[in-house]
Amino acid sequence: MTAAADKEHDDHGHGDGHGHHGPYGAFLQHHFDTPKQQYDASKLGMWAFLAQELLFFSGLFVAYGIFRSWYPDAFGAGSHELNRTMGGGNTIVLLFSSLTAALTVRANQLEQRKQASLWMVLTIGCAFTFLVVKYFEYQHKFHDGLLPGTYFGTPRHMIDHEFMAANTGAVAGLFGIPILGTLSLVQYLRGQGKTAGYLLLAMLAWIGIAFGVLHTGGIFATIDPHGNFEATAELPERTHVFFSLYFVMTGLHALHVIVGIGIWFWILRRNMRGDFNKNYFQPVDNSALYWHLVDLVWIYLFPMLYLIDYVPPGGHH
Amino acid sequence: MSHDDHAHEQKDGEINAHVSSIKLYIGVFAALIFFTLVTIGVAGIHLGAANLAVAVIIASMKAALVCTFFMHLSHDNRFHALILISTAMFIGVFFAYTMNDTGHRGIESGVDPQSGSRTYIASGEPAPGGWEKPAPKSGGAEEKKDEKKDEKKDEKKDAPKHEEHH
C-alpha cells in the first residue's frame, strides 16, 4: 500500500484499509467511498461488457445478412426445416425468464430475500427448459443430416475423422497448450503451485472441449443409425450455409444460457446466504442485465432463423 | 414499501435506484408476448423481401421494451443508454459497409440463376469476389442434381457466344 493511500485511510480514523468498512458493512470495497459510487462503477462496467457482447454477436448477424442476401432460397428452405412451435415456445420461455430476472432485482431492491430466491429459481427453471427444447431440436436436425458446413447431408461412413482430429490438434496445440501451459509454468516458477495446478487443469479441459466440440457433429451422426440423410439432397444448393449459421448462432446463444445458469446458481447461493441488501445488489442487477442480453439476442434470432417466408416448390406440406 | 418511502429514508451515498411496480413488469411481458405472436402471424403473409424488414422492426420494438423497462434504462444513468445506442449505431455501420461491398460484387455483370454466382456477361466466367461453383459432391442424388445444372449452365454459356457472333 502506498503512503498516499495510507494517509487517506488515516483520515477515516483507521490505518488498515482492508479491515475497515466504514458505516456500510463488508460489501463496500475499500476503494469506494459510498455504496452508490460502487454501484455506479459496477453498472458502467457491466454496460461496457454488454456493448462488447452485442458487437461480438453482430459479426454473426452480418454474416447472416450477407449469406441470406446471396442465397435467399437456401435460407427459406433451411428455415422451413426448423420447428416453429419449439422455437416460438422457447421464445415465450425466455421472455418469461426475463420477467422473473427483472422481478428478482426488484425483490432485492426491496430486501425481499425469499421472493428474490423464488424468482431466481424460476429463472433457472426457464433456462433449463430452454436448453431441453434446444436439445430435442438439435437431435432432430442431427437425425435428418441437417448438419453445419461439410457435414450437411453426409452419410455416416463419410465423416472425415482424420480432418476432425487435425482440427482438434490445431485448436489445442496452437492455442490451448502454449497459452495455458506457459501461464502454468510462470505461476509454478513464482511459487504459486496451486494456481499452476488450476491452469494445468484448465489446459486439459481446453483439450477436452476442443476434442468434444469438434467431434460433436461426427459423433451424433455416427450414433444415429436411423438417420435419414437422403432428404437433404432435395434442398436447394448451399442450404448447408444456413445450417452452419443456425448452429453457430443458436449454439453460441445456448452457451450464453449455460453460463447464465451457472451465474444464477451462484447468485442464488449468495442471496440465500444473505449477502444482498438495498445498498448492495449489483451482482443480482448485473446478472439480470446479462440475462436480458441473452433474451435480446434470441428476440432477433427467432424471427431471422425460424420465420423466413418460404413456399417449397410443391406448395406447403 | 412504496418508492416514496424508500426515497425518504435515503441517506447520502446510498443507492437510490428506481423500483418499478410489478404491474409495469407484467405489462411489458404481456406486450412482448403480443409482439411475438404478431411476428409469427406476419411471417405467414407473403411480403417478399419486406418480410425480413417487418421481422426486424418488430424484434427491435421488443428489444426497445426489454432495454427500457427490464434493463432499467428509463430511470438509469443516461450514459448507459448512450453506450447502447452508440453500439447499435456501430453495428449499423458494420452492416452497411460490409453489405454494400458483398451486395455489389460484380453488379455490372450477370448472375448465374442456378448457383447465384456473379459472372461476366461477355465470357460467362465468375466475376472477381463472386463465388465459384463448388466441386460436385459424390453420392447418387447429388450427382443427378449436378448433371441437370451442368446442362443448364452449358446453355447459358452458349448465349453470350451468340452475342459475339452478331
Short mmCIF file of C-alpha atoms in Angstrom, two decimals:
data_model
loop_
_atom_site.label_atom_id
_atom_site.label_comp_id
_atom_site.label_asym_id
_atom_site.label_seq_id
_atom_site.Cartn_x
_atom_site.Cartn_y
_atom_site.Cartn_z
CA MET A 1 0.00 0.00 0.00
CA THR A 2 1.33 3.45 -0.90
CA ALA A 3 1.89 6.21 1.59
CA ALA A 4 -0.82 8.34 -0.04
CA ALA A 5 -3.40 5.60 0.32
CA ASP A 6 -2.37 5.09 3.93
CA LYS A 7 -2.90 8.77 4.59
CA GLU A 8 -6.35 8.68 3.02
CA HIS A 9 -7.42 5.82 5.22
CA ASP A 10 -5.95 7.55 8.24
CA ASP A 11 -8.38 10.37 7.51
CA HIS A 12 -11.18 7.92 8.23
CA GLY A 13 -9.59 7.21 11.57
CA HIS A 14 -8.04 3.80 10.77
CA GLY A 15 -4.76 2.75 9.28
CA ASP A 16 -5.90 -0.62 8.00
CA GLY A 17 -7.79 -0.03 4.73
CA HIS A 18 -8.66 -3.67 4.18
CA GLY A 19 -10.17 -4.43 7.53
CA HIS A 20 -12.29 -1.29 7.75
CA HIS A 21 -15.68 -0.95 6.06
CA GLY A 22 -16.97 2.40 7.32
CA PRO A 23 -20.62 2.82 8.23
CA TYR A 24 -21.86 0.49 5.46
CA GLY A 25 -20.55 -3.02 6.03
CA ALA A 26 -18.34 -5.63 4.45
CA PHE A 27 -19.91 -5.35 0.99
CA LEU A 28 -18.31 -1.93 0.34
CA GLN A 29 -14.92 -2.47 -1.30
CA HIS A 30 -12.23 -0.35 0.33
CA HIS A 31 -11.50 1.61 -2.85
CA PHE A 32 -15.04 3.05 -2.98
CA ASP A 33 -16.33 5.84 -0.76
CA THR A 34 -20.05 5.05 -0.85
CA PRO A 35 -22.35 2.19 -1.96
CA LYS A 36 -23.72 4.46 -4.69
CA GLN A 37 -20.27 5.03 -6.13
CA GLN A 38 -19.61 1.29 -6.05
CA TYR A 39 -22.98 0.56 -7.69
CA ASP A 40 -22.47 3.15 -10.45
CA ALA A 41 -18.94 1.95 -11.23
CA SER A 42 -20.05 -1.67 -11.39
CA LYS A 43 -23.03 -0.89 -13.62
CA LEU A 44 -20.94 1.19 -16.02
CA GLY A 45 -18.54 -1.73 -16.36
CA MET A 46 -21.47 -4.07 -16.99
CA TRP A 47 -22.85 -1.87 -19.76
CA ALA A 48 -19.42 -1.72 -21.40
CA PHE A 49 -19.41 -5.52 -21.30
CA LEU A 50 -22.92 -5.70 -22.78
CA ALA A 51 -21.82 -3.38 -25.61
CA GLN A 52 -18.94 -5.75 -26.29
CA GLU A 53 -21.32 -8.72 -26.29
CA LEU A 54 -23.58 -7.02 -28.85
CA LEU A 55 -20.62 -6.19 -31.11
CA PHE A 56 -19.41 -9.77 -30.75
CA PHE A 57 -22.80 -11.19 -31.81
CA SER A 58 -23.12 -8.58 -34.59
CA GLY A 59 -20.37 -10.33 -36.57
CA LEU A 60 -22.64 -13.36 -36.90
CA PHE A 61 -25.65 -11.21 -37.76
CA VAL A 62 -23.66 -9.51 -40.54
CA ALA A 63 -22.60 -12.95 -41.83
CA TYR A 64 -26.29 -13.90 -41.75
CA GLY A 65 -27.20 -10.76 -43.74
CA ILE A 66 -24.58 -11.43 -46.40
CA PHE A 67 -25.43 -15.09 -46.92
CA ARG A 68 -29.17 -14.56 -46.79
CA SER A 69 -28.90 -11.89 -49.49
CA TRP A 70 -26.75 -14.23 -51.59
CA TYR A 71 -28.77 -17.41 -51.14
CA PRO A 72 -32.39 -16.47 -50.33
CA ASP A 73 -33.77 -19.86 -51.47
CA ALA A 74 -31.35 -21.83 -49.30
CA PHE A 75 -32.30 -19.72 -46.28
CA GLY A 76 -36.01 -20.08 -46.95
CA ALA A 77 -35.72 -23.86 -47.33
CA GLY A 78 -33.44 -24.18 -44.29
CA SER A 79 -35.78 -22.11 -42.16
CA HIS A 80 -38.68 -24.27 -43.33
CA GLU A 81 -36.89 -27.31 -41.82
CA LEU A 82 -36.90 -25.72 -38.34
CA ASN A 83 -39.67 -26.34 -35.84
CA ARG A 84 -41.61 -23.10 -35.32
CA THR A 85 -43.59 -24.45 -32.38
CA MET A 86 -40.43 -25.33 -30.47
CA GLY A 87 -38.77 -22.04 -31.45
CA GLY A 88 -41.84 -19.98 -30.56
CA GLY A 89 -42.32 -21.86 -27.30
CA ASN A 90 -38.72 -21.24 -26.38
CA THR A 91 -39.17 -17.54 -27.16
CA ILE A 92 -42.00 -17.34 -24.66
CA VAL A 93 -39.99 -19.31 -22.07
CA LEU A 94 -37.06 -16.92 -22.46
CA LEU A 95 -39.26 -13.81 -22.31
CA PHE A 96 -40.83 -15.15 -19.12
CA SER A 97 -37.38 -15.76 -17.63
CA SER A 98 -36.53 -12.15 -18.44
CA LEU A 99 -39.59 -11.11 -16.44
CA THR A 100 -38.55 -13.24 -13.47
CA ALA A 101 -34.99 -11.87 -13.72
CA ALA A 102 -36.35 -8.31 -13.58
CA LEU A 103 -38.53 -9.27 -10.61
CA THR A 104 -35.61 -10.81 -8.72
CA VAL A 105 -33.75 -7.48 -8.97
CA ARG A 106 -36.86 -5.68 -7.75
CA ALA A 107 -37.18 -8.06 -4.79
CA ASN A 108 -33.53 -7.45 -3.90
CA GLN A 109 -34.01 -3.68 -4.13
CA LEU A 110 -36.79 -4.06 -1.55
CA GLU A 111 -34.76 -6.56 0.53
CA GLN A 112 -37.37 -9.33 0.00
CA ARG A 113 -34.87 -12.15 0.15
CA LYS A 114 -37.24 -15.12 -0.11
CA GLN A 115 -39.16 -13.66 -3.04
CA ALA A 116 -35.86 -12.92 -4.77
CA SER A 117 -34.83 -16.58 -4.35
CA LEU A 118 -38.15 -17.73 -5.79
CA TRP A 119 -37.71 -15.56 -8.91
CA MET A 120 -34.13 -16.82 -9.30
CA VAL A 121 -35.27 -20.46 -9.13
CA LEU A 122 -37.93 -19.73 -11.77
CA THR A 123 -35.32 -18.08 -13.99
CA ILE A 124 -33.05 -21.11 -13.69
CA GLY A 125 -36.03 -23.39 -14.41
CA CYS A 126 -36.81 -21.46 -17.60
CA ALA A 127 -33.17 -21.62 -18.67
CA PHE A 128 -33.15 -25.42 -18.27
CA THR A 129 -36.47 -25.70 -20.14
CA PHE A 130 -34.98 -23.67 -22.97
CA LEU A 131 -31.95 -25.97 -23.18
CA VAL A 132 -34.03 -29.15 -23.09
CA VAL A 133 -36.17 -27.91 -26.01
CA LYS A 134 -33.00 -26.88 -27.85
CA TYR A 135 -31.56 -30.36 -27.26
CA PHE A 136 -34.59 -32.01 -28.91
CA GLU A 137 -34.38 -29.56 -31.81
CA TYR A 138 -30.68 -30.28 -32.35
CA GLN A 139 -31.28 -34.03 -32.08
CA HIS A 140 -33.90 -33.80 -34.81
CA LYS A 141 -31.52 -31.86 -37.07
CA PHE A 142 -28.75 -34.42 -36.49
CA HIS A 143 -31.20 -37.20 -37.32
CA ASP A 144 -32.08 -35.58 -40.66
CA GLY A 145 -28.47 -34.84 -41.57
CA LEU A 146 -29.15 -31.09 -41.34
CA LEU A 147 -25.62 -30.54 -40.09
CA PRO A 148 -23.40 -27.50 -40.48
CA GLY A 149 -20.99 -26.99 -43.36
CA THR A 150 -19.23 -30.03 -44.75
CA TYR A 151 -21.29 -32.44 -42.61
CA PHE A 152 -24.57 -31.39 -44.23
CA GLY A 153 -26.24 -34.49 -45.62
CA THR A 154 -23.07 -36.51 -45.20
CA PRO A 155 -23.63 -40.26 -44.91
CA ARG A 156 -22.23 -41.72 -41.71
CA HIS A 157 -19.33 -43.54 -43.29
CA MET A 158 -18.11 -40.36 -44.94
CA ILE A 159 -17.47 -38.31 -41.78
CA ASP A 160 -13.82 -37.34 -42.09
CA HIS A 161 -12.39 -38.28 -38.72
CA GLU A 162 -8.84 -37.51 -39.77
CA PHE A 163 -9.85 -33.96 -40.69
CA MET A 164 -11.58 -33.66 -37.31
CA ALA A 165 -8.53 -34.91 -35.46
CA ALA A 166 -6.30 -32.45 -37.33
CA ASN A 167 -8.57 -29.54 -36.34
CA THR A 168 -8.70 -30.70 -32.74
CA GLY A 169 -4.92 -30.87 -32.69
CA ALA A 170 -4.68 -27.38 -34.17
CA VAL A 171 -7.05 -25.75 -31.67
CA ALA A 172 -5.48 -27.47 -28.68
CA GLY A 173 -1.89 -27.38 -29.90
CA LEU A 174 -1.71 -23.85 -31.33
CA PHE A 175 -3.58 -22.02 -28.56
CA GLY A 176 -4.60 -24.06 -25.52
CA ILE A 177 -1.34 -25.81 -24.70
CA PRO A 178 1.06 -22.86 -25.36
CA ILE A 179 -1.07 -20.21 -23.61
CA LEU A 180 -2.20 -22.13 -20.54
CA GLY A 181 0.99 -24.20 -20.36
CA THR A 182 3.15 -21.04 -20.26
CA LEU A 183 0.92 -19.40 -17.66
CA SER A 184 1.05 -22.55 -15.56
CA LEU A 185 4.85 -22.67 -15.78
CA VAL A 186 5.15 -18.97 -14.87
CA GLN A 187 2.91 -19.45 -11.83
CA TYR A 188 4.88 -22.55 -10.80
CA LEU A 189 8.17 -20.62 -11.04
CA ARG A 190 6.66 -17.81 -8.95
CA GLY A 191 5.94 -20.37 -6.26
CA GLN A 192 2.17 -20.32 -6.88
CA GLY A 193 1.85 -24.10 -7.06
CA LYS A 194 -1.91 -24.15 -6.54
CA THR A 195 -2.61 -21.62 -9.34
CA ALA A 196 -0.22 -23.53 -11.60
CA GLY A 197 -2.22 -26.70 -10.91
CA TYR A 198 -5.53 -25.00 -11.78
CA LEU A 199 -4.04 -23.66 -15.02
CA LEU A 200 -2.82 -27.13 -15.90
CA LEU A 201 -6.33 -28.47 -15.27
CA ALA A 202 -7.73 -25.67 -17.45
CA MET A 203 -5.35 -26.74 -20.21
CA LEU A 204 -6.61 -30.31 -20.02
CA ALA A 205 -10.20 -29.04 -20.04
CA TRP A 206 -9.40 -26.97 -23.14
CA ILE A 207 -8.08 -30.04 -24.93
CA GLY A 208 -11.16 -31.98 -23.83
CA ILE A 209 -13.55 -29.26 -25.00
CA ALA A 210 -11.74 -28.85 -28.34
CA PHE A 211 -12.00 -32.58 -28.86
CA GLY A 212 -15.65 -32.69 -27.77
CA VAL A 213 -16.84 -29.72 -29.83
CA LEU A 214 -15.04 -30.72 -32.99
CA HIS A 215 -16.29 -34.26 -32.80
CA THR A 216 -19.90 -33.48 -31.88
CA GLY A 217 -21.16 -33.47 -35.47
CA GLY A 218 -19.41 -36.70 -36.29
CA ILE A 219 -20.37 -38.43 -33.06
CA PHE A 220 -24.06 -37.55 -33.38
CA ALA A 221 -24.10 -38.61 -37.00
CA THR A 222 -22.39 -41.87 -36.09
CA ILE A 223 -24.60 -42.80 -33.16
CA ASP A 224 -27.82 -42.25 -35.08
CA PRO A 225 -28.23 -45.44 -37.13
CA HIS A 226 -31.71 -44.42 -38.33
CA GLY A 227 -30.64 -41.05 -39.70
CA ASN A 228 -32.44 -40.10 -42.90
CA PHE A 229 -29.89 -38.05 -44.77
CA GLU A 230 -31.29 -38.53 -48.26
CA ALA A 231 -33.90 -35.79 -47.78
CA THR A 232 -31.14 -33.19 -47.65
CA ALA A 233 -30.48 -33.76 -51.35
CA GLU A 234 -33.90 -32.25 -52.15
CA LEU A 235 -32.98 -28.94 -50.51
CA PRO A 236 -31.57 -26.03 -52.55
CA GLU A 237 -27.85 -25.75 -53.07
CA ARG A 238 -25.95 -24.19 -50.14
CA THR A 239 -28.65 -24.90 -47.55
CA HIS A 240 -25.66 -26.08 -45.51
CA VAL A 241 -24.67 -22.40 -45.18
CA PHE A 242 -27.95 -21.71 -43.42
CA PHE A 243 -27.34 -24.62 -41.04
CA SER A 244 -23.77 -23.52 -40.34
CA LEU A 245 -25.15 -20.14 -39.24
CA TYR A 246 -28.06 -21.78 -37.42
CA PHE A 247 -25.77 -23.96 -35.32
CA VAL A 248 -23.15 -21.29 -34.65
CA MET A 249 -25.69 -18.60 -33.73
CA THR A 250 -28.01 -20.76 -31.62
CA GLY A 251 -25.03 -22.69 -30.22
CA LEU A 252 -23.29 -19.52 -29.06
CA HIS A 253 -26.59 -18.30 -27.65
CA ALA A 254 -27.08 -21.64 -25.85
CA LEU A 255 -23.55 -21.31 -24.45
CA HIS A 256 -24.62 -17.96 -23.00
CA VAL A 257 -27.67 -19.64 -21.48
CA ILE A 258 -25.43 -22.31 -19.88
CA VAL A 259 -23.11 -19.62 -18.46
CA GLY A 260 -26.23 -17.76 -17.27
CA ILE A 261 -27.42 -20.85 -15.36
CA GLY A 262 -24.06 -21.01 -13.59
CA ILE A 263 -24.28 -17.31 -12.72
CA TRP A 264 -27.83 -17.64 -11.38
CA PHE A 265 -26.89 -20.62 -9.18
CA TRP A 266 -24.01 -18.58 -7.74
CA ILE A 267 -26.28 -15.54 -7.17
CA LEU A 268 -28.98 -17.77 -5.63
CA ARG A 269 -26.44 -19.19 -3.17
CA ARG A 270 -25.24 -15.70 -2.24
CA ASN A 271 -28.82 -14.48 -1.86
CA MET A 272 -29.68 -17.37 0.46
CA ARG A 273 -26.53 -16.62 2.44
CA GLY A 274 -27.85 -13.08 2.94
CA ASP A 275 -25.16 -11.22 1.01
CA PHE A 276 -27.50 -8.67 -0.54
CA ASN A 277 -29.34 -5.60 0.75
CA LYS A 278 -30.72 -2.37 -0.69
CA ASN A 279 -27.23 -0.89 -0.79
CA TYR A 280 -25.60 -3.94 -2.30
CA PHE A 281 -27.43 -5.81 -5.05
CA GLN A 282 -25.30 -5.07 -8.11
CA PRO A 283 -24.29 -8.75 -8.54
CA VAL A 284 -28.02 -9.51 -8.94
CA ASP A 285 -28.59 -6.44 -11.11
CA ASN A 286 -25.62 -7.23 -13.39
CA SER A 287 -26.63 -10.89 -13.69
CA ALA A 288 -30.12 -9.78 -14.70
CA LEU A 289 -28.65 -7.34 -17.25
CA TYR A 290 -26.63 -10.22 -18.73
CA TRP A 291 -29.72 -12.41 -18.77
CA HIS A 292 -31.75 -9.70 -20.55
CA LEU A 293 -29.00 -9.51 -23.17
CA VAL A 294 -29.29 -13.27 -23.77
CA ASP A 295 -33.04 -12.70 -24.21
CA LEU A 296 -32.35 -9.74 -26.53
CA VAL A 297 -30.18 -11.84 -28.85
CA TRP A 298 -32.88 -14.52 -29.02
CA ILE A 299 -35.54 -11.88 -29.83
CA TYR A 300 -33.64 -11.28 -33.09
CA LEU A 301 -32.57 -14.90 -33.69
CA PHE A 302 -36.09 -16.34 -33.54
CA PRO A 303 -37.70 -14.47 -36.48
CA MET A 304 -34.47 -14.45 -38.50
CA LEU A 305 -33.91 -18.21 -38.31
CA TYR A 306 -37.36 -19.74 -37.80
CA LEU A 307 -39.77 -17.42 -39.58
CA ILE A 308 -38.41 -16.91 -43.08
CA ASP A 309 -41.28 -16.80 -45.55
CA TYR A 310 -40.88 -19.74 -47.90
CA VAL A 311 -43.09 -21.74 -50.20
CA PRO A 312 -41.49 -25.07 -51.18
CA PRO A 313 -41.66 -26.00 -54.88
CA GLY A 314 -44.56 -28.39 -54.24
CA GLY A 315 -46.52 -25.93 -52.08
CA HIS A 316 -46.92 -26.17 -48.29
CA HIS A 317 -46.95 -29.60 -46.75
CA MET B 1 -42.81 -0.23 0.82
CA SER B 2 -43.52 2.43 -1.82
CA HIS B 3 -40.85 4.19 -3.79
CA ASP B 4 -41.52 7.46 -1.96
CA ASP B 5 -40.89 5.87 1.44
CA HIS B 6 -37.73 4.50 0.00
CA ALA B 7 -36.55 7.89 -1.20
CA HIS B 8 -37.40 9.38 2.17
CA GLU B 9 -35.06 7.08 4.04
CA GLN B 10 -32.36 7.94 1.54
CA LYS B 11 -29.02 8.80 3.07
CA ASP B 12 -26.18 10.43 1.20
CA GLY B 13 -24.13 7.86 -0.70
CA GLU B 14 -26.78 5.15 -0.65
CA ILE B 15 -28.17 3.62 -3.81
CA ASN B 16 -31.36 5.33 -4.98
CA ALA B 17 -32.18 3.12 -7.98
CA HIS B 18 -35.79 3.34 -9.14
CA VAL B 19 -38.11 0.49 -8.10
CA SER B 20 -40.67 -0.25 -10.82
CA SER B 21 -44.05 -1.77 -9.98
CA ILE B 22 -44.80 -5.45 -10.61
CA LYS B 23 -47.75 -4.28 -12.75
CA LEU B 24 -45.37 -2.49 -15.11
CA TYR B 25 -43.14 -5.55 -15.46
CA ILE B 26 -46.11 -7.81 -16.19
CA GLY B 27 -47.45 -5.26 -18.68
CA VAL B 28 -44.11 -5.23 -20.51
CA PHE B 29 -44.06 -9.04 -20.53
CA ALA B 30 -47.60 -9.12 -21.98
CA ALA B 31 -46.53 -6.66 -24.70
CA LEU B 32 -43.52 -8.86 -25.52
CA ILE B 33 -45.73 -11.93 -25.88
CA PHE B 34 -48.15 -9.93 -28.03
CA PHE B 35 -45.34 -8.85 -30.37
CA THR B 36 -44.04 -12.43 -30.55
CA LEU B 37 -47.47 -13.63 -31.70
CA VAL B 38 -47.64 -10.74 -34.19
CA THR B 39 -44.24 -11.64 -35.66
CA ILE B 40 -45.29 -15.30 -36.04
CA GLY B 41 -48.57 -14.22 -37.67
CA VAL B 42 -46.93 -11.74 -40.04
CA ALA B 43 -44.36 -14.35 -41.15
CA GLY B 44 -47.19 -16.28 -42.84
CA ILE B 45 -48.11 -13.36 -45.08
CA HIS B 46 -46.07 -13.26 -48.30
CA LEU B 47 -44.50 -9.84 -48.48
CA GLY B 48 -41.32 -10.87 -50.29
CA ALA B 49 -38.24 -9.00 -49.13
CA ALA B 50 -40.37 -6.87 -46.79
CA ASN B 51 -40.84 -9.93 -44.54
CA LEU B 52 -37.33 -9.59 -43.15
CA ALA B 53 -37.78 -5.84 -42.64
CA VAL B 54 -41.06 -6.38 -40.76
CA ALA B 55 -39.48 -9.14 -38.61
CA VAL B 56 -36.51 -6.91 -37.70
CA ILE B 57 -38.76 -3.91 -36.95
CA ILE B 58 -40.94 -5.97 -34.58
CA ALA B 59 -37.84 -7.54 -32.96
CA SER B 60 -36.38 -4.04 -32.46
CA MET B 61 -39.59 -2.88 -30.80
CA LYS B 62 -39.36 -5.87 -28.43
CA ALA B 63 -35.68 -5.11 -27.81
CA ALA B 64 -36.55 -1.49 -27.00
CA LEU B 65 -39.12 -2.65 -24.42
CA VAL B 66 -36.62 -5.01 -22.78
CA CYS B 67 -33.88 -2.35 -22.66
CA THR B 68 -36.14 0.44 -21.42
CA PHE B 69 -38.00 -1.39 -18.66
CA PHE B 70 -36.35 -4.73 -17.81
CA MET B 71 -32.85 -3.27 -18.09
CA HIS B 72 -33.95 -0.09 -16.27
CA LEU B 73 -32.71 2.39 -18.87
CA SER B 74 -35.82 4.53 -18.30
CA HIS B 75 -34.59 5.52 -14.82
CA ASP B 76 -30.89 4.91 -15.27
CA ASN B 77 -27.82 6.99 -15.89
CA ARG B 78 -28.28 8.35 -19.43
CA PHE B 79 -24.69 7.36 -20.20
CA HIS B 80 -25.72 3.67 -20.20
CA ALA B 81 -28.33 4.43 -22.87
CA LEU B 82 -25.65 6.28 -24.83
CA ILE B 83 -23.41 3.18 -24.70
CA LEU B 84 -26.24 1.02 -26.02
CA ILE B 85 -27.29 3.46 -28.77
CA SER B 86 -23.73 4.07 -29.95
CA THR B 87 -23.17 0.29 -30.03
CA ALA B 88 -26.28 -0.13 -32.18
CA MET B 89 -25.00 2.66 -34.43
CA PHE B 90 -21.65 0.97 -34.92
CA ILE B 91 -23.40 -2.32 -35.69
CA GLY B 92 -25.33 -0.36 -38.34
CA VAL B 93 -22.05 0.93 -39.82
CA PHE B 94 -20.68 -2.63 -39.77
CA PHE B 95 -23.78 -3.88 -41.63
CA ALA B 96 -23.99 -1.04 -44.13
CA TYR B 97 -20.37 -1.02 -45.25
CA THR B 98 -19.97 -4.80 -45.35
CA MET B 99 -23.19 -5.45 -47.23
CA ASN B 100 -22.56 -2.55 -49.58
CA ASP B 101 -19.48 -4.48 -50.62
CA THR B 102 -20.84 -8.02 -50.69
CA GLY B 103 -24.13 -6.99 -52.27
CA HIS B 104 -22.50 -5.22 -55.21
CA ARG B 105 -19.72 -7.57 -56.19
CA GLY B 106 -19.72 -7.82 -59.98
CA ILE B 107 -23.00 -5.92 -60.09
CA GLU B 108 -22.38 -4.82 -63.67
CA SER B 109 -22.01 -8.46 -64.59
CA GLY B 110 -24.64 -11.13 -64.85
CA VAL B 111 -25.86 -13.54 -62.21
CA ASP B 112 -25.92 -17.24 -62.80
CA PRO B 113 -29.53 -18.10 -61.85
CA GLN B 114 -28.54 -21.65 -60.88
CA SER B 115 -25.67 -21.05 -58.48
CA GLY B 116 -26.23 -17.38 -57.69
CA SER B 117 -22.62 -16.61 -58.56
CA ARG B 118 -21.73 -13.35 -60.26
CA THR B 119 -20.48 -13.86 -63.77
CA TYR B 120 -19.15 -11.66 -66.56
CA ILE B 121 -21.85 -11.32 -69.20
CA ALA B 122 -19.30 -11.46 -72.03
CA SER B 123 -17.44 -14.60 -71.00
CA GLY B 124 -19.82 -16.24 -68.53
CA GLU B 125 -16.86 -16.67 -66.18
CA PRO B 126 -17.09 -15.93 -62.44
CA ALA B 127 -16.60 -12.24 -61.58
CA PRO B 128 -13.96 -11.19 -59.02
CA GLY B 129 -15.19 -11.50 -55.46
CA GLY B 130 -18.05 -13.71 -56.59
CA TRP B 131 -18.46 -17.32 -55.62
CA GLU B 132 -17.16 -20.11 -57.71
CA LYS B 133 -19.31 -23.15 -58.21
CA PRO B 134 -18.27 -25.77 -55.66
CA ALA B 135 -16.98 -29.10 -56.90
CA PRO B 136 -19.82 -31.64 -57.24
CA LYS B 137 -20.22 -33.94 -54.25
CA SER B 138 -20.11 -37.67 -54.74
CA GLY B 139 -23.28 -39.60 -53.92
CA GLY B 140 -26.26 -40.70 -56.03
CA ALA B 141 -28.85 -37.96 -55.57
CA GLU B 142 -26.29 -35.16 -55.60
CA GLU B 143 -24.83 -36.27 -58.89
CA LYS B 144 -28.19 -36.24 -60.59
CA LYS B 145 -28.82 -32.70 -59.45
CA ASP B 146 -25.43 -31.53 -60.63
CA GLU B 147 -25.90 -33.08 -64.04
CA LYS B 148 -29.09 -31.13 -64.55
CA LYS B 149 -27.33 -27.96 -63.53
CA ASP B 150 -24.42 -28.57 -65.85
CA GLU B 151 -26.79 -28.88 -68.78
CA LYS B 152 -28.39 -25.56 -67.97
CA LYS B 153 -25.05 -23.92 -67.43
CA ASP B 154 -23.90 -25.04 -70.84
CA GLU B 155 -26.96 -23.44 -72.36
CA LYS B 156 -26.12 -20.22 -70.58
CA LYS B 157 -22.55 -20.28 -71.68
CA ASP B 158 -23.72 -20.60 -75.26
CA ALA B 159 -25.86 -17.48 -75.03
CA PRO B 160 -23.05 -14.88 -74.78
CA LYS B 161 -21.20 -16.64 -77.58
CA HIS B 162 -24.18 -16.00 -79.84
CA GLU B 163 -23.98 -12.31 -78.98
CA GLU B 164 -20.35 -12.24 -80.01
CA HIS B 165 -21.24 -13.64 -83.39
CA HIS B 166 -23.73 -10.89 -84.11
#
